[in-house]
């Protein structure tokens, strides 16, 4: 088990938390919460030798040591084979996803057409425009995975005009920039409108969002190596370490409530669009 930088309490995330507070089950490599209350990236525990048999991931609730406040749900890494554990591949992925970073105009010539992870970055001004406050450190805004192709998932979905309805991170950008750019949600399929939570934008609004993304967003990628048999586990490990503010799945941070609330407003826009068309 890895040596910790700051002791933390890790409890099984299965309810009845109060009965378990104060019981130290594991010492993990988790960092404490800074004064701004934005959780710093943590280092997940080593799970043992690479020969350990494969087991399903287990969710744990990390508690800030000495405070008992729930910070985030993290996944205890599982070993993925003789070539190394998830934690070693999380280390490798984090290194690759830190540098180099590419502006979108240059990304198509350097992003590999293969599976992997990607990290989306923004400068301090970008964080402020998204209503996230000052960045606590150099963490990315969002981390995601491409099971088939980083080109298809990133360049042709997240960063392509007209694809907001198919991109969760693009919807999040739109929601946080709703008032600033005058964006409004509409149904993804206007011929058969349903599921307003998966809202889209009209052509004019999508173009405005794309201009904002092109001017401010940078991308870093990690191509999945041949010995990586569980890309999803590595993604969850990276998210757990960095706690990006725009990730909602497999992540809980001080930004989660703000992001979720903004997305609900855009979903209400799409729902209102549906109601107005049905009543006309």
CSV table of C-alpha atoms in Angstrom, one decimal:
chain,number,residue,atom,x,y,z
A,1,UNK,CA,0.0,0.0,0.0
A,2,UNK,CA,1.4,3.4,-1.0
A,3,UNK,CA,2.7,5.9,1.6
A,4,UNK,CA,0.3,8.7,2.2
A,5,UNK,CA,1.0,12.4,1.9
A,6,UNK,CA,-1.8,13.2,4.2
A,7,UNK,CA,-3.9,10.7,6.1
A,8,UNK,CA,-7.5,10.3,5.0
A,9,UNK,CA,-10.4,8.1,6.1
A,10,UNK,CA,-11.9,5.9,3.4
A,11,UNK,CA,-15.3,4.4,4.0
A,12,UNK,CA,-17.3,2.1,1.9
A,13,UNK,CA,-19.8,4.2,0.0
A,14,UNK,CA,-22.9,2.2,0.9
A,15,UNK,CA,-24.9,4.6,3.2
A,16,UNK,CA,-25.2,4.9,6.9
A,17,UNK,CA,-22.0,7.0,6.9
A,18,UNK,CA,-22.4,8.4,10.5
A,19,UNK,CA,-21.9,5.0,12.0
A,20,UNK,CA,-18.6,4.6,10.3
A,21,UNK,CA,-17.1,8.0,10.9
A,22,UNK,CA,-13.9,7.8,12.9
A,23,UNK,CA,-13.1,4.3,11.7
A,24,UNK,CA,-9.8,4.3,9.8
A,25,UNK,CA,-10.1,1.6,7.2
A,26,UNK,CA,-7.3,2.6,4.8
A,27,UNK,CA,-4.5,5.1,4.6
A,28,UNK,CA,-4.4,6.5,1.1
A,29,UNK,CA,-2.4,9.0,-0.7
A,30,UNK,CA,-5.0,11.8,-0.6
A,31,UNK,CA,-4.3,15.5,-0.2
A,32,UNK,CA,-6.3,17.7,2.1
A,33,UNK,CA,-8.7,20.5,1.2
A,34,UNK,CA,-7.1,23.9,0.7
A,35,UNK,CA,-8.6,27.1,2.2
A,36,UNK,CA,-10.6,27.8,-0.9
A,37,UNK,CA,-12.4,24.4,-0.3
A,38,UNK,CA,-11.6,23.2,-3.8
A,39,UNK,CA,-10.2,19.7,-3.3
A,40,UNK,CA,-6.6,19.2,-4.5
A,41,UNK,CA,-5.8,16.2,-6.7
A,42,UNK,CA,-5.2,13.0,-4.7
A,43,UNK,CA,-3.0,10.0,-5.2
A,44,UNK,CA,-4.8,6.7,-5.2
A,45,UNK,CA,-3.4,3.8,-3.2
A,46,UNK,CA,-1.3,1.0,-4.7
A,47,UNK,CA,-3.3,-2.2,-4.7
A,48,UNK,CA,-0.4,-4.7,-4.7
A,49,UNK,CA,1.6,-6.7,-7.1
A,50,UNK,CA,0.7,-7.0,-10.7
A,51,UNK,CA,0.0,-10.7,-10.4
A,52,UNK,CA,-3.1,-10.0,-8.3
A,53,UNK,CA,-6.2,-11.4,-9.9
A,54,UNK,CA,-8.6,-9.1,-11.6
A,55,UNK,CA,-11.4,-7.8,-9.4
A,56,UNK,CA,-14.3,-5.3,-10.0
A,57,UNK,CA,-13.7,-1.7,-8.9
A,58,UNK,CA,-15.0,-0.8,-5.5
A,59,UNK,CA,-16.3,2.7,-4.7
A,60,UNK,CA,-15.2,4.4,-1.5
A,61,UNK,CA,-16.1,7.8,0.1
A,62,UNK,CA,-13.1,9.8,1.0
A,63,UNK,CA,-13.3,11.9,4.1
A,64,UNK,CA,-11.1,14.9,4.8
A,65,UNK,CA,-9.0,13.7,7.8
A,66,UNK,CA,-9.8,15.5,11.0
A,67,UNK,CA,-13.0,17.0,9.6
A,68,UNK,CA,-15.2,14.1,8.4
A,69,UNK,CA,-16.5,16.0,5.4
A,70,UNK,CA,-17.3,13.9,2.3
A,71,UNK,CA,-15.1,15.2,-0.5
A,72,UNK,CA,-15.6,12.8,-3.4
A,73,UNK,CA,-16.4,9.3,-4.4
A,74,UNK,CA,-13.2,7.6,-5.7
A,75,UNK,CA,-12.6,4.2,-7.1
A,76,UNK,CA,-10.1,1.9,-5.5
A,77,UNK,CA,-7.8,0.8,-8.3
A,78,UNK,CA,-7.9,-2.8,-9.4
A,79,UNK,CA,-5.0,-4.7,-11.0
A,80,UNK,CA,-5.5,-5.2,-14.8
A,81,UNK,CA,-2.8,-7.8,-15.6
A,82,UNK,CA,0.8,-8.7,-15.5
A,83,UNK,CA,1.9,-5.6,-17.4
A,84,UNK,CA,1.0,-3.3,-14.5
A,85,UNK,CA,-1.8,-2.1,-12.3
A,86,UNK,CA,-4.3,0.6,-12.9
A,87,UNK,CA,-2.5,3.0,-10.6
A,88,UNK,CA,0.7,2.8,-12.7
A,89,UNK,CA,-1.3,3.5,-15.9
A,90,UNK,CA,-3.0,6.4,-14.1
A,91,UNK,CA,0.5,7.8,-13.3
A,92,UNK,CA,1.5,7.5,-17.0
A,93,UNK,CA,-1.8,9.0,-18.2
A,94,UNK,CA,-1.6,11.9,-15.9
A,95,UNK,CA,1.9,12.7,-17.1
A,96,UNK,CA,0.9,12.6,-20.7
A,97,UNK,CA,-2.3,14.6,-20.1
A,98,UNK,CA,-0.4,17.4,-18.4
A,99,UNK,CA,1.9,18.3,-21.4
A,100,UNK,CA,1.9,19.0,-24.3
A,101,UNK,CA,-1.3,20.9,-24.7
A,102,UNK,CA,-2.7,21.9,-28.1
A,103,UNK,CA,-4.9,24.6,-29.4
A,104,UNK,CA,-7.8,23.2,-31.3
A,105,UNK,CA,-6.5,24.7,-34.6
A,106,UNK,CA,-3.4,22.5,-34.3
A,107,UNK,CA,-4.9,19.5,-32.7
A,108,UNK,CA,-6.0,17.6,-35.8
A,109,UNK,CA,-2.4,17.2,-36.9
A,110,UNK,CA,-1.3,15.7,-33.6
A,111,UNK,CA,-4.2,13.9,-32.0
A,112,UNK,CA,-3.9,10.1,-32.8
A,113,UNK,CA,-6.8,8.3,-34.4
A,114,UNK,CA,-7.0,5.7,-31.6
A,115,UNK,CA,-8.5,5.0,-28.2
A,116,UNK,CA,-7.3,6.9,-25.2
A,117,UNK,CA,-8.0,9.7,-22.7
A,118,UNK,CA,-8.2,13.4,-23.2
A,119,UNK,CA,-8.0,16.4,-20.9
A,120,UNK,CA,-9.5,19.8,-21.7
A,121,UNK,CA,-7.7,22.9,-20.2
A,122,UNK,CA,-8.5,26.6,-19.9
A,123,UNK,CA,-6.6,29.6,-18.6
A,124,UNK,CA,-7.6,31.5,-15.5
A,125,UNK,CA,-9.7,33.9,-17.5
A,126,UNK,CA,-11.6,30.8,-18.9
A,127,UNK,CA,-12.3,29.6,-15.4
A,128,UNK,CA,-13.7,33.0,-14.5
A,129,UNK,CA,-15.9,33.2,-17.6
A,130,UNK,CA,-17.3,29.8,-16.8
A,131,UNK,CA,-18.2,31.0,-13.2
A,132,UNK,CA,-15.7,28.5,-11.6
A,133,UNK,CA,-13.6,31.1,-9.7
A,134,UNK,CA,-9.9,31.0,-9.6
A,135,UNK,CA,-8.3,27.6,-10.5
A,136,UNK,CA,-6.9,26.0,-7.4
A,137,UNK,CA,-4.0,24.6,-9.4
A,138,UNK,CA,-3.2,23.5,-12.9
A,139,UNK,CA,-5.9,20.8,-13.1
A,140,UNK,CA,-7.9,20.4,-16.3
A,141,UNK,CA,-11.5,21.5,-16.7
A,142,UNK,CA,-12.6,18.0,-17.9
A,143,UNK,CA,-11.2,14.5,-18.5
A,144,UNK,CA,-12.9,12.0,-20.7
A,145,UNK,CA,-12.2,8.8,-22.7
A,146,UNK,CA,-12.5,7.7,-26.3
A,147,UNK,CA,-13.1,4.0,-26.6
A,148,UNK,CA,-12.6,4.0,-30.3
A,149,UNK,CA,-10.9,7.1,-31.6
A,150,UNK,CA,-9.7,10.4,-30.0
A,151,UNK,CA,-10.3,12.1,-33.3
A,152,UNK,CA,-13.9,11.0,-33.6
A,153,UNK,CA,-14.8,11.6,-29.9
A,154,UNK,CA,-12.9,14.9,-29.4
A,155,UNK,CA,-12.3,16.7,-32.7
A,156,UNK,CA,-15.5,15.5,-34.4
A,157,UNK,CA,-17.9,15.6,-31.5
A,158,UNK,CA,-16.8,17.8,-28.6
A,159,UNK,CA,-15.2,20.5,-30.7
A,160,UNK,CA,-17.3,20.5,-33.8
A,161,UNK,CA,-20.2,23.0,-34.4
A,162,UNK,CA,-23.7,21.4,-34.4
A,163,UNK,CA,-22.7,18.6,-32.0
A,164,UNK,CA,-23.8,20.0,-28.7
A,165,UNK,CA,-26.6,17.5,-28.5
A,166,UNK,CA,-24.1,14.6,-28.6
A,167,UNK,CA,-21.5,16.0,-26.3
A,168,UNK,CA,-21.9,16.2,-22.5
A,169,UNK,CA,-18.9,18.6,-22.1
A,170,UNK,CA,-20.2,20.8,-24.8
A,171,UNK,CA,-23.6,21.0,-23.1
A,172,UNK,CA,-21.8,21.9,-19.9
A,173,UNK,CA,-19.9,24.7,-21.6
A,174,UNK,CA,-23.2,26.0,-23.1
A,175,UNK,CA,-24.9,25.9,-19.7
A,176,UNK,CA,-22.2,27.8,-17.9
A,177,UNK,CA,-22.1,30.4,-20.7
A,178,UNK,CA,-25.9,30.7,-21.1
A,179,UNK,CA,-26.2,34.3,-20.0
A,180,UNK,CA,-22.8,35.5,-21.1
A,181,UNK,CA,-23.3,34.3,-24.7
A,182,UNK,CA,-27.1,34.5,-24.8
A,183,UNK,CA,-27.5,30.7,-25.4
A,184,UNK,CA,-30.7,28.8,-25.0
A,185,UNK,CA,-31.3,25.1,-25.0
A,186,UNK,CA,-33.5,23.3,-27.6
A,187,UNK,CA,-34.3,19.6,-28.1
A,188,UNK,CA,-31.6,17.5,-29.7
A,189,UNK,CA,-34.2,16.0,-32.1
A,190,UNK,CA,-36.6,18.7,-33.1
A,191,UNK,CA,-38.7,16.4,-35.2
A,192,UNK,CA,-39.3,14.1,-32.3
A,193,UNK,CA,-38.5,16.2,-29.3
A,194,UNK,CA,-37.8,14.3,-26.0
A,195,UNK,CA,-35.2,14.0,-23.2
A,196,UNK,CA,-34.7,17.8,-22.7
A,197,UNK,CA,-31.7,17.0,-20.5
A,198,UNK,CA,-29.8,16.1,-23.7
A,199,UNK,CA,-30.4,19.6,-25.0
A,200,UNK,CA,-28.8,21.1,-28.1
A,201,UNK,CA,-28.4,24.6,-29.5
A,202,UNK,CA,-29.6,26.2,-32.7
A,203,UNK,CA,-27.1,26.9,-35.4
A,204,UNK,CA,-26.4,30.5,-34.4
A,205,UNK,CA,-25.9,29.7,-30.8
A,206,UNK,CA,-23.8,26.7,-31.6
A,207,UNK,CA,-21.5,28.8,-33.8
A,208,UNK,CA,-21.1,31.3,-30.9
A,209,UNK,CA,-20.2,28.5,-28.5
A,210,UNK,CA,-17.7,27.2,-31.0
A,211,UNK,CA,-16.0,30.6,-31.4
A,212,UNK,CA,-15.6,30.7,-27.6
A,213,UNK,CA,-14.2,27.2,-27.5
A,214,UNK,CA,-11.7,27.8,-30.3
A,215,UNK,CA,-10.4,30.9,-28.7
A,216,UNK,CA,-9.9,29.5,-25.1
A,217,UNK,CA,-9.6,25.7,-24.9
A,218,UNK,CA,-6.5,23.5,-25.1
A,219,UNK,CA,-6.4,19.8,-25.4
A,220,UNK,CA,-4.0,17.1,-24.2
A,221,UNK,CA,-4.3,13.4,-25.0
A,222,UNK,CA,-3.0,10.0,-23.9
A,223,UNK,CA,-3.2,7.1,-26.4
A,224,UNK,CA,-4.2,3.8,-24.8
A,225,UNK,CA,-1.2,1.4,-24.7
A,226,UNK,CA,-1.6,-2.2,-25.8
A,227,UNK,CA,-1.4,-3.5,-22.3
A,228,UNK,CA,-4.3,-1.3,-21.1
A,229,UNK,CA,-7.3,-3.6,-20.8
A,230,UNK,CA,-9.5,-1.3,-18.7
A,231,UNK,CA,-9.5,2.2,-20.1
A,232,UNK,CA,-12.5,3.1,-18.0
A,233,UNK,CA,-10.7,2.3,-14.7
A,234,UNK,CA,-7.8,4.5,-15.8
A,235,UNK,CA,-10.2,7.3,-16.6
A,236,UNK,CA,-11.8,7.1,-13.2
A,237,UNK,CA,-8.4,7.0,-11.6
A,238,UNK,CA,-7.4,10.2,-13.4
A,239,UNK,CA,-10.6,11.9,-12.5
A,240,UNK,CA,-10.3,10.9,-8.9
A,241,UNK,CA,-6.7,12.3,-8.7
A,242,UNK,CA,-7.4,15.6,-10.4
A,243,UNK,CA,-11.1,16.3,-9.6
A,244,UNK,CA,-11.9,18.3,-12.8
A,245,UNK,CA,-14.7,20.8,-12.2
A,246,UNK,CA,-16.8,19.9,-15.2
A,247,UNK,CA,-16.8,16.1,-14.7
A,248,UNK,CA,-20.1,15.0,-13.1
A,249,UNK,CA,-19.9,11.2,-13.5
A,250,UNK,CA,-17.4,9.5,-11.1
A,251,UNK,CA,-16.7,12.8,-9.5
A,252,UNK,CA,-18.0,15.0,-6.7
A,253,UNK,CA,-16.5,18.4,-6.1
A,254,UNK,CA,-17.4,21.9,-4.9
A,255,UNK,CA,-18.3,22.8,-8.5
A,256,UNK,CA,-20.7,19.9,-9.0
A,257,UNK,CA,-23.8,21.7,-7.7
A,258,UNK,CA,-23.1,24.8,-9.9
A,259,UNK,CA,-22.6,22.7,-13.0
A,260,UNK,CA,-25.7,20.6,-12.4
A,261,UNK,CA,-27.9,23.6,-11.7
A,262,UNK,CA,-26.7,25.4,-14.9
A,263,UNK,CA,-27.5,22.3,-17.0
A,264,UNK,CA,-31.0,22.1,-15.5
A,265,UNK,CA,-31.7,25.6,-16.6
A,266,UNK,CA,-30.8,24.7,-20.2
A,267,UNK,CA,-32.9,21.6,-19.9
A,268,UNK,CA,-35.8,23.8,-18.9
A,269,UNK,CA,-35.2,25.9,-22.0
A,270,UNK,CA,-35.5,22.8,-24.1
A,271,UNK,CA,-38.6,21.7,-22.2
A,272,UNK,CA,-40.2,25.1,-22.7
A,273,UNK,CA,-39.5,24.8,-26.5
A,274,UNK,CA,-41.3,21.5,-26.6
A,275,UNK,CA,-44.3,22.9,-24.7
A,276,UNK,CA,-44.5,26.0,-27.0
A,277,UNK,CA,-44.5,23.8,-30.1
A,278,UNK,CA,-47.1,21.4,-28.9
A,279,UNK,CA,-49.4,24.3,-27.9
A,280,UNK,CA,-49.1,26.1,-31.2
